[in-house]
PDB file of C-alpha atoms in Angstrom:
ATOM      1  CA  MET K   1     114.333 117.914  76.619  1.00 48.00           C
ATOM      2  CA  PRO K   2     114.112 117.536  72.911  1.00 51.00           C
ATOM      3  CA  GLY K   3     111.144 115.415  71.851  1.00 61.00           C
ATOM      4  CA  ALA K   4     109.579 115.496  75.339  1.00 75.00           C
ATOM      5  CA  LYS K   5     105.834 115.187  75.257  1.00 87.00           C
ATOM      6  CA  THR K   6     103.426 116.158  77.887  1.00 92.00           C
ATOM      7  CA  TYR K   7     100.382 113.911  78.644  1.00 93.00           C
ATOM      8  CA  HIS K   8      97.197 115.160  80.262  1.00 90.00           C
ATOM      9  CA  ASN K   9      94.779 113.340  82.566  1.00 88.00           C
ATOM     10  CA  PRO K  10      91.605 115.448  82.903  1.00 85.00           C
ATOM     11  CA  ILE K  11      90.231 113.188  85.627  1.00 82.00           C
ATOM     12  CA  ASN K  12      92.819 113.881  88.272  1.00 78.00           C
ATOM     13  CA  GLY K  13      94.128 117.104  86.860  1.00 79.00           C
ATOM     14  CA  GLU K  14      97.472 115.691  86.121  1.00 88.00           C
ATOM     15  CA  TYR K  15      99.949 116.645  83.407  1.00 94.00           C
ATOM     16  CA  THR K  16     103.048 114.418  83.035  1.00 96.00           C
ATOM     17  CA  THR K  17     106.061 115.042  80.896  1.00 96.00           C
ATOM     18  CA  ILE K  18     108.665 112.253  80.421  1.00 96.00           C
ATOM     19  CA  LEU K  19     111.985 114.191  80.830  1.00 96.00           C
ATOM     20  CA  GLN K  20     114.253 111.218  80.389  1.00 95.00           C
ATOM     21  CA  SER K  21     113.198 107.857  79.142  1.00 95.00           C
ATOM     22  CA  ALA K  22     114.759 104.473  79.720  1.00 95.00           C
ATOM     23  CA  THR K  23     116.282 104.804  76.232  1.00 94.00           C
ATOM     24  CA  ASP K  24     117.739 108.276  77.004  1.00 94.00           C
ATOM     25  CA  THR K  25     119.475 107.023  80.123  1.00 96.00           C
ATOM     26  CA  GLY K  26     120.603 103.594  78.794  1.00 96.00           C
ATOM     27  CA  GLY K  27     118.364 101.912  81.298  1.00 96.00           C
ATOM     28  CA  ALA K  28     119.633 103.760  84.365  1.00 97.00           C
ATOM     29  CA  LEU K  29     116.359 105.534  85.174  1.00 97.00           C
ATOM     30  CA  THR K  30     113.071 106.992  83.988  1.00 97.00           C
ATOM     31  CA  HIS K  31     112.631 110.641  85.004  1.00 97.00           C
ATOM     32  CA  PHE K  32     109.298 112.556  84.596  1.00 97.00           C
ATOM     33  CA  GLU K  33     107.684 115.806  85.813  1.00 98.00           C
ATOM     34  CA  VAL K  34     104.089 115.974  87.091  1.00 97.00           C
ATOM     35  CA  SER K  35     101.899 119.042  87.381  1.00 97.00           C
ATOM     36  CA  LEU K  36      98.967 118.287  89.692  1.00 95.00           C
ATOM     37  CA  THR K  37      95.903 120.496  90.202  1.00 93.00           C
ATOM     38  CA  PRO K  38      94.143 120.873  93.580  1.00 94.00           C
ATOM     39  CA  GLY K  39      92.455 117.714  94.686  1.00 90.00           C
ATOM     40  CA  GLY K  40      94.490 115.598  92.367  1.00 88.00           C
ATOM     41  CA  GLY K  41      96.355 112.439  93.317  1.00 88.00           C
ATOM     42  CA  ASN K  42      96.336 108.612  93.130  1.00 86.00           C
ATOM     43  CA  PRO K  43      95.216 105.686  95.379  1.00 85.00           C
ATOM     44  CA  LEU K  44      97.498 103.877  97.794  1.00 90.00           C
ATOM     45  CA  HIS K  45      99.598 101.438  95.880  1.00 92.00           C
ATOM     46  CA  TYR K  46     103.076  99.904  95.615  1.00 93.00           C
ATOM     47  CA  HIS K  47     105.588  98.738  93.082  1.00 95.00           C
ATOM     48  CA  LYS K  48     107.673  95.574  93.277  1.00 94.00           C
ATOM     49  CA  GLY K  49     110.382  96.258  90.690  1.00 95.00           C
ATOM     50  CA  PHE K  50     111.679  99.882  91.217  1.00 97.00           C
ATOM     51  CA  THR K  51     112.369 102.673  93.671  1.00 98.00           C
ATOM     52  CA  GLU K  52     110.759 106.000  93.302  1.00 98.00           C
ATOM     53  CA  GLU K  53     112.344 109.306  94.237  1.00 98.00           C
ATOM     54  CA  PHE K  54     109.944 112.221  94.633  1.00 98.00           C
ATOM     55  CA  ILE K  55     111.319 115.709  94.226  1.00 98.00           C
ATOM     56  CA  ALA K  56     109.151 118.719  95.090  1.00 98.00           C
ATOM     57  CA  VAL K  57     109.580 121.568  92.549  1.00 98.00           C
ATOM     58  CA  LYS K  58     106.663 124.012  93.208  1.00 98.00           C
ATOM     59  CA  GLY K  59     104.126 124.066  96.015  1.00 98.00           C
ATOM     60  CA  LYS K  60     103.602 121.394  98.793  1.00 98.00           C
ATOM     61  CA  LEU K  61     103.719 117.819  97.466  1.00 98.00           C
ATOM     62  CA  GLY K  62     101.604 115.537  99.709  1.00 98.00           C
ATOM     63  CA  LEU K  63     102.948 111.997 100.055  1.00 98.00           C
ATOM     64  CA  GLN K  64     101.456 109.223 102.032  1.00 97.00           C
ATOM     65  CA  LEU K  65     103.891 106.428 103.010  1.00 96.00           C
ATOM     66  CA  GLY K  66     101.976 103.647 104.763  1.00 93.00           C
ATOM     67  CA  LYS K  67      99.718 105.435 107.170  1.00 94.00           C
ATOM     68  CA  LYS K  68     101.893 108.481 107.557  1.00 97.00           C
ATOM     69  CA  LYS K  69     101.341 111.640 105.566  1.00 97.00           C
ATOM     70  CA  GLN K  70     104.175 114.140 104.809  1.00 98.00           C
ATOM     71  CA  TYR K  71     104.633 117.249 102.828  1.00 98.00           C
ATOM     72  CA  LEU K  72     107.626 118.190 100.635  1.00 98.00           C
ATOM     73  CA  SER K  73     108.664 121.690  99.976  1.00 98.00           C
ATOM     74  CA  PRO K  74     110.514 122.660  96.745  1.00 98.00           C
ATOM     75  CA  GLY K  75     113.908 120.965  96.760  1.00 98.00           C
ATOM     76  CA  GLU K  76     112.992 118.344  99.289  1.00 98.00           C
ATOM     77  CA  THR K  77     112.976 114.675  98.283  1.00 98.00           C
ATOM     78  CA  ALA K  78     111.464 111.314  99.484  1.00 98.00           C
ATOM     79  CA  LEU K  79     112.520 107.845  98.526  1.00 98.00           C
ATOM     80  CA  VAL K  80     109.956 105.124  98.124  1.00 98.00           C
ATOM     81  CA  LYS K  81     111.408 101.707  98.065  1.00 97.00           C
ATOM     82  CA  PRO K  82     109.913  98.658  96.340  1.00 97.00           C
ATOM     83  CA  ASN K  83     106.908  97.170  98.132  1.00 96.00           C
ATOM     84  CA  GLU K  84     106.391 100.396 100.139  1.00 97.00           C
ATOM     85  CA  HIS K  85     102.658 101.423 100.065  1.00 96.00           C
ATOM     86  CA  HIS K  86     102.395 105.038  99.011  1.00 97.00           C
ATOM     87  CA  ARG K  87     100.486 107.653  97.089  1.00 95.00           C
ATOM     88  CA  PHE K  88     100.878 111.263  96.047  1.00 95.00           C
ATOM     89  CA  PHE K  89      98.336 114.004  96.361  1.00 95.00           C
ATOM     90  CA  ASN K  90      97.596 117.740  96.285  1.00 96.00           C
ATOM     91  CA  ASP K  91      95.395 118.958  99.056  1.00 96.00           C
ATOM     92  CA  THR K  92      96.404 122.618  98.557  1.00 96.00           C
ATOM     93  CA  ALA K  93      94.595 125.321  96.739  1.00 97.00           C
ATOM     94  CA  GLU K  94      97.301 125.688  94.092  1.00 96.00           C
ATOM     95  CA  THR K  95      98.695 123.553  91.331  1.00 96.00           C
ATOM     96  CA  ILE K  96     101.920 121.775  92.431  1.00 98.00           C
ATOM     97  CA  VAL K  97     104.915 120.490  90.380  1.00 98.00           C
ATOM     98  CA  PHE K  98     107.089 117.617  91.261  1.00 98.00           C
ATOM     99  CA  ARG K  99     109.512 115.245  89.614  1.00 98.00           C
ATOM    100  CA  VAL K 100     109.856 111.430  89.933  1.00 98.00           C
ATOM    101  CA  LYS K 101     112.881 109.244  89.259  1.00 98.00           C
ATOM    102  CA  LEU K 102     112.333 105.532  88.787  1.00 98.00           C
ATOM    103  CA  THR K 103     115.301 103.369  89.378  1.00 98.00           C
ATOM    104  CA  PRO K 104     116.123 101.258  87.491  1.00 97.00           C
ATOM    105  CA  ALA K 105     114.543 102.671  84.243  1.00 96.00           C
ATOM    106  CA  GLN K 106     110.984 101.423  83.573  1.00 96.00           C
ATOM    107  CA  PRO K 107     110.081 101.445  79.890  1.00 96.00           C
ATOM    108  CA  ASP K 108     106.871  99.558  80.638  1.00 96.00           C
ATOM    109  CA  PHE K 109     105.908 102.276  83.176  1.00 95.00           C
ATOM    110  CA  GLU K 110     106.506 104.867  80.489  1.00 96.00           C
ATOM    111  CA  ASN K 111     104.058 102.872  78.276  1.00 97.00           C
ATOM    112  CA  PHE K 112     101.694 102.694  81.249  1.00 95.00           C
ATOM    113  CA  LEU K 113     101.640 106.526  81.520  1.00 94.00           C
ATOM    114  CA  MET K 114     101.062 107.087  77.827  1.00 95.00           C
ATOM    115  CA  ALA K 115      98.364 104.450  77.385  1.00 96.00           C
ATOM    116  CA  MET K 116      96.549 105.339  80.675  1.00 94.00           C
ATOM    117  CA  PHE K 117      96.347 108.983  79.754  1.00 93.00           C
ATOM    118  CA  GLY K 118      95.275 108.019  76.220  1.00 95.00           C
ATOM    119  CA  LEU K 119      92.524 105.718  77.629  1.00 96.00           C
ATOM    120  CA  VAL K 120      91.361 108.455  79.984  1.00 93.00           C
ATOM    121  CA  ASN K 121      91.160 111.026  77.275  1.00 93.00           C
ATOM    122  CA  ASP K 122      89.316 108.552  74.974  1.00 95.00           C
ATOM    123  CA  ARG K 123      86.791 107.975  77.817  1.00 93.00           C
ATOM    124  CA  ARG K 124      87.653 104.362  78.047  1.00 94.00           C
ATOM    125  CA  THR K 125      88.000 104.385  81.917  1.00 93.00           C
ATOM    126  CA  VAL K 126      85.561 104.502  84.751  1.00 89.00           C
ATOM    127  CA  THR K 127      85.617 105.984  88.294  1.00 72.00           C
ATOM    128  CA  LYS K 128      87.884 108.623  89.612  1.00 70.00           C
ATOM    129  CA  ASN K 129      90.668 106.087  89.970  1.00 68.00           C
ATOM    130  CA  GLN K 130      90.627 105.719  86.189  1.00 82.00           C
ATOM    131  CA  VAL K 131      90.088 101.935  85.909  1.00 87.00           C
ATOM    132  CA  PRO K 132      89.954 100.924  82.252  1.00 93.00           C
ATOM    133  CA  LYS K 133      86.577  99.618  81.110  1.00 94.00           C
ATOM    134  CA  ASN K 134      88.075  96.734  79.245  1.00 95.00           C
ATOM    135  CA  ILE K 135      89.425  93.759  81.298  1.00 93.00           C
ATOM    136  CA  TRP K 136      92.274  93.220  78.805  1.00 96.00           C
ATOM    137  CA  HIS K 137      93.280  96.853  79.077  1.00 96.00           C
ATOM    138  CA  ILE K 138      93.270  96.490  82.949  1.00 93.00           C
ATOM    139  CA  ALA K 139      95.632  93.469  82.622  1.00 94.00           C
ATOM    140  CA  VAL K 140      98.069  95.308  80.377  1.00 97.00           C
ATOM    141  CA  MET K 141      98.095  98.422  82.535  1.00 94.00           C
ATOM    142  CA  TYR K 142      98.614  96.305  85.656  1.00 91.00           C
ATOM    143  CA  HIS K 143     101.527  94.567  84.078  1.00 94.00           C
ATOM    144  CA  TRP K 144     103.171  97.614  82.556  1.00 96.00           C
ATOM    145  CA  GLY K 145     102.751  99.749  85.574  1.00 94.00           C
ATOM    146  CA  ASP K 146     103.900  97.204  88.170  1.00 93.00           C
ATOM    147  CA  THR K 147     101.228  98.993  90.221  1.00 86.00           C
ATOM    148  CA  HIS K 148      99.814  96.972  92.977  1.00 84.00           C
ATOM    149  CA  PHE K 149      96.791  98.298  94.901  1.00 80.00           C
ATOM    150  CA  SER K 150      96.925  98.366  98.738  1.00 78.00           C
ATOM    151  CA  HIS K 151      93.243  97.346  99.142  1.00 78.00           C
ATOM    152  CA  PRO K 152      93.091  93.917 100.796  1.00 75.00           C
ATOM    153  CA  ALA K 153      90.953  92.441  98.059  1.00 74.00           C
ATOM    154  CA  ALA K 154      93.645  93.272  95.414  1.00 73.00           C
ATOM    155  CA  LYS K 155      95.820  90.429  96.495  1.00 76.00           C
ATOM    156  CA  PHE K 156      93.028  88.043  95.609  1.00 80.00           C
ATOM    157  CA  ILE K 157      92.465  89.564  92.189  1.00 81.00           C
ATOM    158  CA  ALA K 158      96.125  90.143  91.227  1.00 78.00           C
ATOM    159  CA  PRO K 159      96.855  86.592  90.086  1.00 83.00           C
ATOM    160  CA  LEU K 160      94.081  86.830  87.663  1.00 86.00           C
ATOM    161  CA  PHE K 161      95.637  89.898  86.022  1.00 86.00           C
ATOM    162  CA  GLY K 162      98.801  87.834  85.243  1.00 86.00           C
ATOM    163  CA  LEU K 163      96.548  85.299  83.339  1.00 92.00           C
ATOM    164  CA  PHE K 164      94.535  88.056  81.634  1.00 94.00           C
ATOM    165  CA  TYR K 165      97.793  89.693  80.571  1.00 96.00           C
ATOM    166  CA  LYS K 166      99.052  86.631  78.807  1.00 96.00           C
ATOM    167  CA  ARG K 167      95.713  86.398  76.976  1.00 97.00           C
ATOM    168  CA  ALA K 168      95.770  90.058  76.139  1.00 97.00           C
ATOM    169  CA  VAL K 169      99.129  89.581  74.502  1.00 97.00           C
ATOM    170  CA  LYS K 170      97.820  86.677  72.426  1.00 98.00           C
ATOM    171  CA  LYS K 171      94.776  88.639  71.390  1.00 97.00           C
ATOM    172  CA  GLY K 172      96.925  91.522  70.162  1.00 98.00           C
ATOM    173  CA  VAL K 173      95.571  93.970  72.800  1.00 98.00           C
ATOM    174  CA  GLU K 174      98.953  94.857  74.058  1.00 97.00           C
ATOM    175  CA  GLN K 175     100.298  95.621  70.637  1.00 98.00           C
ATOM    176  CA  HIS K 176      97.226  97.635  69.796  1.00 97.00           C
ATOM    177  CA  LEU K 177      97.800  99.841  72.956  1.00 98.00           C
ATOM    178  CA  LEU K 178     101.453 100.250  71.962  1.00 97.00           C
ATOM    179  CA  GLU K 179     100.527 101.317  68.448  1.00 97.00           C
ATOM    180  CA  LYS K 180      97.705 103.687  69.444  1.00 97.00           C
ATOM    181  CA  TYR K 181      99.212 105.422  72.482  1.00 96.00           C
ATOM    182  CA  CYS K 182     102.982 104.701  72.763  1.00 93.00           C
ATOM    183  CA  ARG K 183     104.454 105.614  69.476  1.00 80.00           C
TER     184      ARG K 183
END
């Protein structure tokens, strides 16, 4: 794809390339490709505003949907509907490649990817789960990613992120992240 850029996350060994953005598809979908090294993955979470379609390209893609784990071989797909708890992972000894389509398109999620990878590379996150060190950054990432963690404590903390997000916008934090990582 012309102008496609790959983002690297050295913490979880992920490389992500946005193949088709919301702008490219007229708002129909966001499409990206992920290369994930052995041991990489993300925590159990869900999204409220979009469906994710996972497509295995190379190797065995591990997916957890609720409590059930499954593996996709190249060419196989799995659909994750809004509010379905899920995660992806690579528990093999080889790098895997898969694609993800978000429907409808998610320009804020595209910003989430670019900014999170930027924060990780700038060492502005902590823990293997890549939590930003700055509370305002956490609030913006939470809003952009529409990513809700499955941990029971998360539902008590989530309302605070909405309040912090509004304050982060007023303080210019969101604009700063857009300018630094998303242009």
